[in-house]
Structure formats: C-alpha cells, structure tokens
Amino acid sequence: MTTFDPKDPAFIADPYPVFARMRAEGEVHQHADFGLPVTLSHAASAAVLRHRGLGRIWSDAKPVDAFAAFNLLHRNSLLENEPPTHTRLRRLISTAFGRGHIERLRPWVGELATRLVDDVAARIDADGHADLLELVAAPLPVEVIAELLGVPGSDRALLQPWSNTIVKMYEFGLPDTQRAQAEDAAGEFVSYLRELIALRRKTPGTDLVSDLVAETDADGAKLTEDELVATAVLLLMAGHEATVNVIGNGVFALMQHRDQWQRLVADPGLLPTAVEELIRYDSPLQLFERTATAEVEVAGLTLRPGDKIAALLGSAARDPLVFAQPDVLDIGRSPNPHLGFGAGIHYCVGAPLARIEVSATLEALARRLPGLQLAAQPERRAEFVIRGLSSLSLTV
C-alpha cells in the first residue's frame, strides 16, 4: 500500500496527493516509521478522536531521569489525561476561562494585530518586502497568551524559544541533542512558572494564572501547582503553535489563490468562514495519537488495550466524502466540520481565542495591505507532525 516518509522534503512540501492515494486504498494504513496504524478518512479520524475506548495515555519520555521536567508537564496536562482527572482539570480550567478572559482580550487582540500589521507595512515600505512570520504570526500568539497568563512584558521574549524547543519532542526520530534541548527548555519554563505562581499567590491580578490559583470546583478540589504549571505551558505551546501555523499556512494559501484573497478583501463578513477554511485546508497539526483502553474497532481494524493509533488530520480534512471539492480553497465554505481543533472531550479549550487571533490578523492584513502578494517562495519547516513555515516573505 502507498505510504510516506515523514522526513521527505517533497512530501512535507505537499502531503495531500499522497494522502489522497492512501485514502483511496483504505481508511487505515499501518505506518512502519511510526510503528502504529494511521487513519486517513474523516470518519475514521473522527472515531479515533471521539471514541471513549481510545484515550490520551501518557508514556514518559525515556530515560525517565533525563526528562523530569518534560514528563512533569505531560503527566499533569489536561491533554494527556482521561476521566476522572481530565474531567476535574477541564472543569476547573473552563470555569477560569469562563470569567470573561476571552472577551476581555478581543479588542486588545484586534489592536495588537493592527500594530503588528502596521510594522509589516513599514518594513515593506523600507525594504520592499517583509516576513509575516517574524513580524506578526510568531509574536502575536505569544503576546496574547502572555497577556492572558499575566506574564510581565519584560519576560515575554523567553516564551517563544521555550515553546519552539519543547514541541520538537512531538516529532518522530528526533536526535538526542534536540531531545536534551527540549528537556532544558521545559526545566527553565517550569522554574519560571513556579516563580510566577508564587507571585500571584501573594499579589493576585486579573489574569488567568491568578484565577487558576484561586480556582476550586464544587467538591473543593484545587489544581495542584504541577497541574497549574502544566496548564500554562499547554496554553502557550498549543496556542502559539496552532495560531502561528494557521496564520502562516493560511496566508500562504490565500496568496496562492488570489481570487480568495480578493474575495476576503472585498467582504470582511467572510472572516469567520475563512478562518475555518484555512484551518481545514492546510492543517497546522497533521497527526494526533490515541491509545486503546478497551477493545475498539476503527474502520474494520480491531485494537486491544494498549494498542496505539493516530489520526492523520490533514488527510481527514481533504476527504471528498465530507468536503465537496476538498482540494479547492473556498473561504465561504459552510458547513465545515474540520477536525483541526480536535473532537470529543479533548476538543481544544483555547479554540475561541485562536479564532479571534487569526480573524484579527486577516482583518488587519486585508484592510491595511489589500495588494499583498508573495515576495518569494516561503521556507517550510522540516517537521511533519506540526506543519508550518519558517518564513513567509510578502510585498505589495
């Protein structure tokens, strides 16, 4: 059966034709490099994400004593736990989020996006071109998460390098040097957050960390400090990586499909559907893994407890049984049941904030720089699981 090499630059440049051939051969393929089956269809991928017999069962990075901080973050993460721990964590975190943090940030995010896009315009005026990732896509989600968490402005430059280094651990076959760097970054991040939490215990603010420190559920169960640290890191890593890559991949797609860019410039009312379509069209997260906790059948494949399986989200997003003309970018597409934010109990808790960030960026670009176009072919990151660009040079 057709397969792919996750390190092949040609595949990484455009994996979707390979996915289409694989999907036509079957909904599930065994992938030798990953050592587990992967789902190609939307139905099978949705089943992997939603089936309660398939969970996020964390296995420590090994050797365990070499990855103390990285493992601490994941053992205590909302994303890596199942009920009842997941239920307790999600209730506490959702309650804190529900205090209006997202709506509080909405106008601030719009102003931030406008300022950053103004920087792009100024750089284009000065140099003839500007890197959208450097000036907007990378700094915006870090600033937003930092504002949400109450990280002082003087410390915010620390966050993006930590996140970028830690998430490399999610790729397959990572060299030992990069694994060690990921652990070092995790350790520094954990230490920093413990200091921030201690400060918020003494002097609470209006930020999410202060609310999480104080948050108690109906049974009086509080977040532990390790859980609070893991939550803050998850919000940064998931929020930053998803948003930066939706903006980068999405604007690149719009530059390749000028009719859709001009359509958005002419009708800002399309922003909500445009955001969803950009997430679908070139998914920032390509693979998401689950472990069977009971005997489960997915698309004719029987999994037994302990067996692993992964959903190929990029393939699911191009399934012609769900999306008409799936290889066509259509910013007015509706309905759009993509799986870019996950599904089931692990649906992304930060999805509303990510949508605000991407929408604000697109709105600012379309208003300020309607004649935007590519200045050069972008550089794509070498990783497969987290799909994104390392640069996106634009001009007008």
PDB file of N, CA and C in Angstrom, residues 83-146:
ATOM      1  N   PRO A  83     -10.684  10.890  31.998  1.00  0.00           N
ATOM      2  CA  PRO A  83     -11.518  10.949  33.204  1.00  0.00           C
ATOM      3  C   PRO A  83     -11.083   9.889  34.221  1.00  0.00           C
ATOM      4  N   PRO A  84     -11.170  10.190  35.530  1.00  0.00           N
ATOM      5  CA  PRO A  84     -11.786  11.402  36.106  1.00  0.00           C
ATOM      6  C   PRO A  84     -10.852  12.605  36.204  1.00  0.00           C
ATOM      7  N   THR A  85      -9.528  12.390  36.050  1.00  0.00           N
ATOM      8  CA  THR A  85      -8.601  13.522  36.163  1.00  0.00           C
ATOM      9  C   THR A  85      -8.900  14.580  35.117  1.00  0.00           C
ATOM     10  N   HIS A  86      -9.130  14.159  33.873  1.00  0.00           N
ATOM     11  CA  HIS A  86      -9.422  15.104  32.809  1.00  0.00           C
ATOM     12  C   HIS A  86     -10.681  15.906  33.119  1.00  0.00           C
ATOM     13  N   THR A  87     -11.703  15.240  33.631  1.00  0.00           N
ATOM     14  CA  THR A  87     -12.962  15.923  33.939  1.00  0.00           C
ATOM     15  C   THR A  87     -12.736  17.025  34.963  1.00  0.00           C
ATOM     16  N   ARG A  88     -11.966  16.702  36.013  1.00  0.00           N
ATOM     17  CA  ARG A  88     -11.685  17.695  37.067  1.00  0.00           C
ATOM     18  C   ARG A  88     -10.882  18.866  36.506  1.00  0.00           C
ATOM     19  N   LEU A  89      -9.822  18.573  35.753  1.00  0.00           N
ATOM     20  CA  LEU A  89      -8.978  19.632  35.218  1.00  0.00           C
ATOM     21  C   LEU A  89      -9.755  20.525  34.250  1.00  0.00           C
ATOM     22  N   ARG A  90     -10.533  19.898  33.367  1.00  0.00           N
ATOM     23  CA  ARG A  90     -11.254  20.702  32.374  1.00  0.00           C
ATOM     24  C   ARG A  90     -12.296  21.581  33.043  1.00  0.00           C
ATOM     25  N   ARG A  91     -12.954  21.059  34.080  1.00  0.00           N
ATOM     26  CA  ARG A  91     -13.953  21.869  34.778  1.00  0.00           C
ATOM     27  C   ARG A  91     -13.312  23.089  35.431  1.00  0.00           C
ATOM     28  N   LEU A  92     -12.191  22.886  36.076  1.00  0.00           N
ATOM     29  CA  LEU A  92     -11.509  23.994  36.743  1.00  0.00           C
ATOM     30  C   LEU A  92     -11.001  25.017  35.730  1.00  0.00           C
ATOM     31  N   ILE A  93     -10.386  24.540  34.668  1.00  0.00           N
ATOM     32  CA  ILE A  93      -9.820  25.443  33.671  1.00  0.00           C
ATOM     33  C   ILE A  93     -10.926  26.174  32.919  1.00  0.00           C
ATOM     34  N   SER A  94     -11.993  25.447  32.556  1.00  0.00           N
ATOM     35  CA  SER A  94     -13.097  26.074  31.827  1.00  0.00           C
ATOM     36  C   SER A  94     -13.789  27.125  32.683  1.00  0.00           C
ATOM     37  N   THR A  95     -13.894  26.867  33.972  1.00  0.00           N
ATOM     38  CA  THR A  95     -14.501  27.851  34.872  1.00  0.00           C
ATOM     39  C   THR A  95     -13.672  29.121  34.907  1.00  0.00           C
ATOM     40  N   ALA A  96     -12.350  28.973  34.978  1.00  0.00           N
ATOM     41  CA  ALA A  96     -11.473  30.148  34.980  1.00  0.00           C
ATOM     42  C   ALA A  96     -11.573  30.897  33.654  1.00  0.00           C
ATOM     43  N   PHE A  97     -11.576  30.165  32.544  1.00  0.00           N
ATOM     44  CA  PHE A  97     -11.728  30.790  31.233  1.00  0.00           C
ATOM     45  C   PHE A  97     -13.077  31.498  31.142  1.00  0.00           C
ATOM     46  N   GLY A  98     -14.087  30.910  31.771  1.00  0.00           N
ATOM     47  CA  GLY A  98     -15.431  31.440  31.667  1.00  0.00           C
ATOM     48  C   GLY A  98     -15.641  32.752  32.385  1.00  0.00           C
ATOM     49  N   ARG A  99     -14.622  33.247  33.052  1.00  0.00           N
ATOM     50  CA  ARG A  99     -14.757  34.527  33.744  1.00  0.00           C
ATOM     51  C   ARG A  99     -14.568  35.720  32.807  1.00  0.00           C
ATOM     52  N   GLY A 100     -14.658  35.479  31.534  1.00  0.00           N
ATOM     53  CA  GLY A 100     -14.616  36.579  30.582  1.00  0.00           C
ATOM     54  C   GLY A 100     -13.253  36.896  30.038  1.00  0.00           C
ATOM     55  N   HIS A 101     -12.281  36.003  30.253  1.00  0.00           N
ATOM     56  CA  HIS A 101     -10.928  36.302  29.777  1.00  0.00           C
ATOM     57  C   HIS A 101     -10.869  36.449  28.264  1.00  0.00           C
ATOM     58  N   ILE A 102     -11.582  35.582  27.538  1.00  0.00           N
ATOM     59  CA  ILE A 102     -11.513  35.630  26.082  1.00  0.00           C
ATOM     60  C   ILE A 102     -12.116  36.928  25.568  1.00  0.00           C
ATOM     61  N   GLU A 103     -13.310  37.279  26.039  1.00  0.00           N
ATOM     62  CA  GLU A 103     -13.941  38.511  25.578  1.00  0.00           C
ATOM     63  C   GLU A 103     -13.172  39.741  26.041  1.00  0.00           C
ATOM     64  N   ARG A 104     -12.550  39.642  27.213  1.00  0.00           N
ATOM     65  CA  ARG A 104     -11.717  40.758  27.689  1.00  0.00           C
ATOM     66  C   ARG A 104     -10.585  41.043  26.718  1.00  0.00           C
ATOM     67  N   LEU A 105     -10.057  39.991  26.117  1.00  0.00           N
ATOM     68  CA  LEU A 105      -8.910  40.149  25.236  1.00  0.00           C
ATOM     69  C   LEU A 105      -9.279  40.514  23.801  1.00  0.00           C
ATOM     70  N   ARG A 106     -10.543  40.334  23.409  1.00  0.00           N
ATOM     71  CA  ARG A 106     -10.911  40.509  21.994  1.00  0.00           C
ATOM     72  C   ARG A 106     -10.480  41.880  21.442  1.00  0.00           C
ATOM     73  N   PRO A 107     -10.860  43.012  22.061  1.00  0.00           N
ATOM     74  CA  PRO A 107     -10.433  44.297  21.485  1.00  0.00           C
ATOM     75  C   PRO A 107      -8.921  44.489  21.542  1.00  0.00           C
ATOM     76  N   TRP A 108      -8.298  43.976  22.600  1.00  0.00           N
ATOM     77  CA  TRP A 108      -6.839  44.092  22.732  1.00  0.00           C
ATOM     78  C   TRP A 108      -6.135  43.329  21.622  1.00  0.00           C
ATOM     79  N   VAL A 109      -6.631  42.136  21.271  1.00  0.00           N
ATOM     80  CA  VAL A 109      -6.036  41.348  20.191  1.00  0.00           C
ATOM     81  C   VAL A 109      -6.178  42.094  18.865  1.00  0.00           C
ATOM     82  N   GLY A 110      -7.334  42.711  18.635  1.00  0.00           N
ATOM     83  CA  GLY A 110      -7.524  43.477  17.410  1.00  0.00           C
ATOM     84  C   GLY A 110      -6.539  44.626  17.297  1.00  0.00           C
ATOM     85  N   GLU A 111      -6.313  45.333  18.409  1.00  0.00           N
ATOM     86  CA  GLU A 111      -5.355  46.441  18.407  1.00  0.00           C
ATOM     87  C   GLU A 111      -3.930  45.937  18.194  1.00  0.00           C
ATOM     88  N   LEU A 112      -3.599  44.815  18.825  1.00  0.00           N
ATOM     89  CA  LEU A 112      -2.273  44.234  18.658  1.00  0.00           C
ATOM     90  C   LEU A 112      -2.042  43.827  17.207  1.00  0.00           C
ATOM     91  N   ALA A 113      -3.015  43.154  16.603  1.00  0.00           N
ATOM     92  CA  ALA A 113      -2.876  42.735  15.204  1.00  0.00           C
ATOM     93  C   ALA A 113      -2.688  43.941  14.298  1.00  0.00           C
ATOM     94  N   THR A 114      -3.423  45.008  14.558  1.00  0.00           N
ATOM     95  CA  THR A 114      -3.287  46.221  13.747  1.00  0.00           C
ATOM     96  C   THR A 114      -1.883  46.796  13.863  1.00  0.00           C
ATOM     97  N   ARG A 115      -1.341  46.862  15.088  1.00  0.00           N
ATOM     98  CA  ARG A 115       0.011  47.400  15.278  1.00  0.00           C
ATOM     99  C   ARG A 115       1.051  46.543  14.558  1.00  0.00           C
ATOM    100  N   LEU A 116       0.914  45.229  14.662  1.00  0.00           N
ATOM    101  CA  LEU A 116       1.887  44.344  14.032  1.00  0.00           C
ATOM    102  C   LEU A 116       1.807  44.410  12.512  1.00  0.00           C
ATOM    103  N   VAL A 117       0.603  44.510  11.976  1.00  0.00           N
ATOM    104  CA  VAL A 117       0.458  44.641  10.521  1.00  0.00           C
ATOM    105  C   VAL A 117       0.995  45.995  10.056  1.00  0.00           C
ATOM    106  N   ASP A 118       0.851  47.029  10.869  1.00  0.00           N
ATOM    107  CA  ASP A 118       1.480  48.311  10.545  1.00  0.00           C
ATOM    108  C   ASP A 118       2.997  48.149  10.433  1.00  0.00           C
ATOM    109  N   ASP A 119       3.572  47.312  11.303  1.00  0.00           N
ATOM    110  CA  ASP A 119       5.018  47.039  11.219  1.00  0.00           C
ATOM    111  C   ASP A 119       5.374  46.362   9.894  1.00  0.00           C
ATOM    112  N   VAL A 120       4.497  45.454   9.439  1.00  0.00           N
ATOM    113  CA  VAL A 120       4.719  44.800   8.146  1.00  0.00           C
ATOM    114  C   VAL A 120       4.706  45.846   7.032  1.00  0.00           C
ATOM    115  N   ALA A 121       3.715  46.732   7.062  1.00  0.00           N
ATOM    116  CA  ALA A 121       3.620  47.772   6.034  1.00  0.00           C
ATOM    117  C   ALA A 121       4.853  48.670   6.044  1.00  0.00           C
ATOM    118  N   ALA A 122       5.324  49.037   7.235  1.00  0.00           N
ATOM    119  CA  ALA A 122       6.508  49.888   7.333  1.00  0.00           C
ATOM    120  C   ALA A 122       7.747  49.175   6.795  1.00  0.00           C
ATOM    121  N   ARG A 123       7.887  47.881   7.102  1.00  0.00           N
ATOM    122  CA  ARG A 123       9.034  47.123   6.615  1.00  0.00           C
ATOM    123  C   ARG A 123       8.993  46.996   5.088  1.00  0.00           C
ATOM    124  N   ILE A 124       7.802  46.785   4.532  1.00  0.00           N
ATOM    125  CA  ILE A 124       7.672  46.709   3.069  1.00  0.00           C
ATOM    126  C   ILE A 124       8.045  48.048   2.437  1.00  0.00           C
ATOM    127  N   ASP A 125       7.580  49.145   3.053  1.00  0.00           N
ATOM    128  CA  ASP A 125       7.930  50.475   2.537  1.00  0.00           C
ATOM    129  C   ASP A 125       9.442  50.681   2.548  1.00  0.00           C
ATOM    130  N   ALA A 126      10.098  50.179   3.610  1.00  0.00           N
ATOM    131  CA  ALA A 126      11.535  50.407   3.761  1.00  0.00           C
ATOM    132  C   ALA A 126      12.373  49.458   2.920  1.00  0.00           C
ATOM    133  N   ASP A 127      11.999  48.167   2.904  1.00  0.00           N
ATOM    134  CA  ASP A 127      12.854  47.146   2.290  1.00  0.00           C
ATOM    135  C   ASP A 127      12.266  46.514   1.036  1.00  0.00           C
ATOM    136  N   GLY A 128      10.990  46.786   0.766  1.00  0.00           N
ATOM    137  CA  GLY A 128      10.350  46.166  -0.390  1.00  0.00           C
ATOM    138  C   GLY A 128       9.692  44.843  -0.086  1.00  0.00           C
ATOM    139  N   HIS A 129       9.942  44.290   1.080  1.00  0.00           N
ATOM    140  CA  HIS A 129       9.339  43.008   1.470  1.00  0.00           C
ATOM    141  C   HIS A 129       9.401  42.892   2.998  1.00  0.00           C
ATOM    142  N   ALA A 130       8.626  41.961   3.550  1.00  0.00           N
ATOM    143  CA  ALA A 130       8.596  41.737   4.996  1.00  0.00           C
ATOM    144  C   ALA A 130       8.200  40.303   5.270  1.00  0.00           C
ATOM    145  N   ASP A 131       8.733  39.739   6.348  1.00  0.00           N
ATOM    146  CA  ASP A 131       8.430  38.361   6.745  1.00  0.00           C
ATOM    147  C   ASP A 131       7.247  38.369   7.701  1.00  0.00           C
ATOM    148  N   LEU A 132       6.118  37.836   7.243  1.00  0.00           N
ATOM    149  CA  LEU A 132       4.911  37.828   8.067  1.00  0.00           C
ATOM    150  C   LEU A 132       5.094  37.009   9.332  1.00  0.00           C
ATOM    151  N   LEU A 133       5.852  35.912   9.254  1.00  0.00           N
ATOM    152  CA  LEU A 133       6.044  35.094  10.447  1.00  0.00           C
ATOM    153  C   LEU A 133       6.819  35.857  11.505  1.00  0.00           C
ATOM    154  N   GLU A 134       7.879  36.504  11.090  1.00  0.00           N
ATOM    155  CA  GLU A 134       8.718  37.245  12.037  1.00  0.00           C
ATOM    156  C   GLU A 134       7.968  38.389  12.696  1.00  0.00           C
ATOM    157  N   LEU A 135       7.177  39.118  11.910  1.00  0.00           N
ATOM    158  CA  LEU A 135       6.586  40.360  12.393  1.00  0.00           C
ATOM    159  C   LEU A 135       5.176  40.207  12.954  1.00  0.00           C
ATOM    160  N   VAL A 136       4.447  39.158  12.560  1.00  0.00           N
ATOM    161  CA  VAL A 136       3.054  39.014  13.017  1.00  0.00           C
ATOM    162  C   VAL A 136       2.756  37.625  13.565  1.00  0.00           C
ATOM    163  N   ALA A 137       2.894  36.593  12.726  1.00  0.00           N
ATOM    164  CA  ALA A 137       2.401  35.261  13.093  1.00  0.00           C
ATOM    165  C   ALA A 137       3.071  34.708  14.335  1.00  0.00           C
ATOM    166  N   ALA A 138       4.378  34.916  14.488  1.00  0.00           N
ATOM    167  CA  ALA A 138       5.073  34.387  15.665  1.00  0.00           C
ATOM    168  C   ALA A 138       4.848  35.237  16.919  1.00  0.00           C
ATOM    169  N   PRO A 139       5.008  36.561  16.855  1.00  0.00           N
ATOM    170  CA  PRO A 139       4.857  37.341  18.096  1.00  0.00           C
ATOM    171  C   PRO A 139       3.427  37.471  18.589  1.00  0.00           C
ATOM    172  N   LEU A 140       2.430  37.478  17.700  1.00  0.00           N
ATOM    173  CA  LEU A 140       1.061  37.757  18.147  1.00  0.00           C
ATOM    174  C   LEU A 140       0.547  36.731  19.152  1.00  0.00           C
ATOM    175  N   PRO A 141       0.571  35.411  18.856  1.00  0.00           N
ATOM    176  CA  PRO A 141       0.027  34.472  19.844  1.00  0.00           C
ATOM    177  C   PRO A 141       0.819  34.437  21.145  1.00  0.00           C
ATOM    178  N   VAL A 142       2.129  34.690  21.088  1.00  0.00           N
ATOM    179  CA  VAL A 142       2.915  34.732  22.325  1.00  0.00           C
ATOM    180  C   VAL A 142       2.468  35.907  23.183  1.00  0.00           C
ATOM    181  N   GLU A 143       2.292  37.068  22.546  1.00  0.00           N
ATOM    182  CA  GLU A 143       1.833  38.235  23.298  1.00  0.00           C
ATOM    183  C   GLU A 143       0.452  37.999  23.900  1.00  0.00           C
ATOM    184  N   VAL A 144      -0.420  37.335  23.135  1.00  0.00           N
ATOM    185  CA  VAL A 144      -1.786  37.101  23.613  1.00  0.00           C
ATOM    186  C   VAL A 144      -1.786  36.146  24.806  1.00  0.00           C
ATOM    187  N   ILE A 145      -1.069  35.029  24.682  1.00  0.00           N
ATOM    188  CA  ILE A 145      -1.021  34.078  25.790  1.00  0.00           C
ATOM    189  C   ILE A 145      -0.339  34.695  27.000  1.00  0.00           C
ATOM    190  N   ALA A 146       0.713  35.475  26.765  1.00  0.00           N
ATOM    191  CA  ALA A 146       1.397  36.139  27.873  1.00  0.00           C
ATOM    192  C   ALA A 146       0.466  37.117  28.587  1.00  0.00           C
TER     193      ALA A 146
END
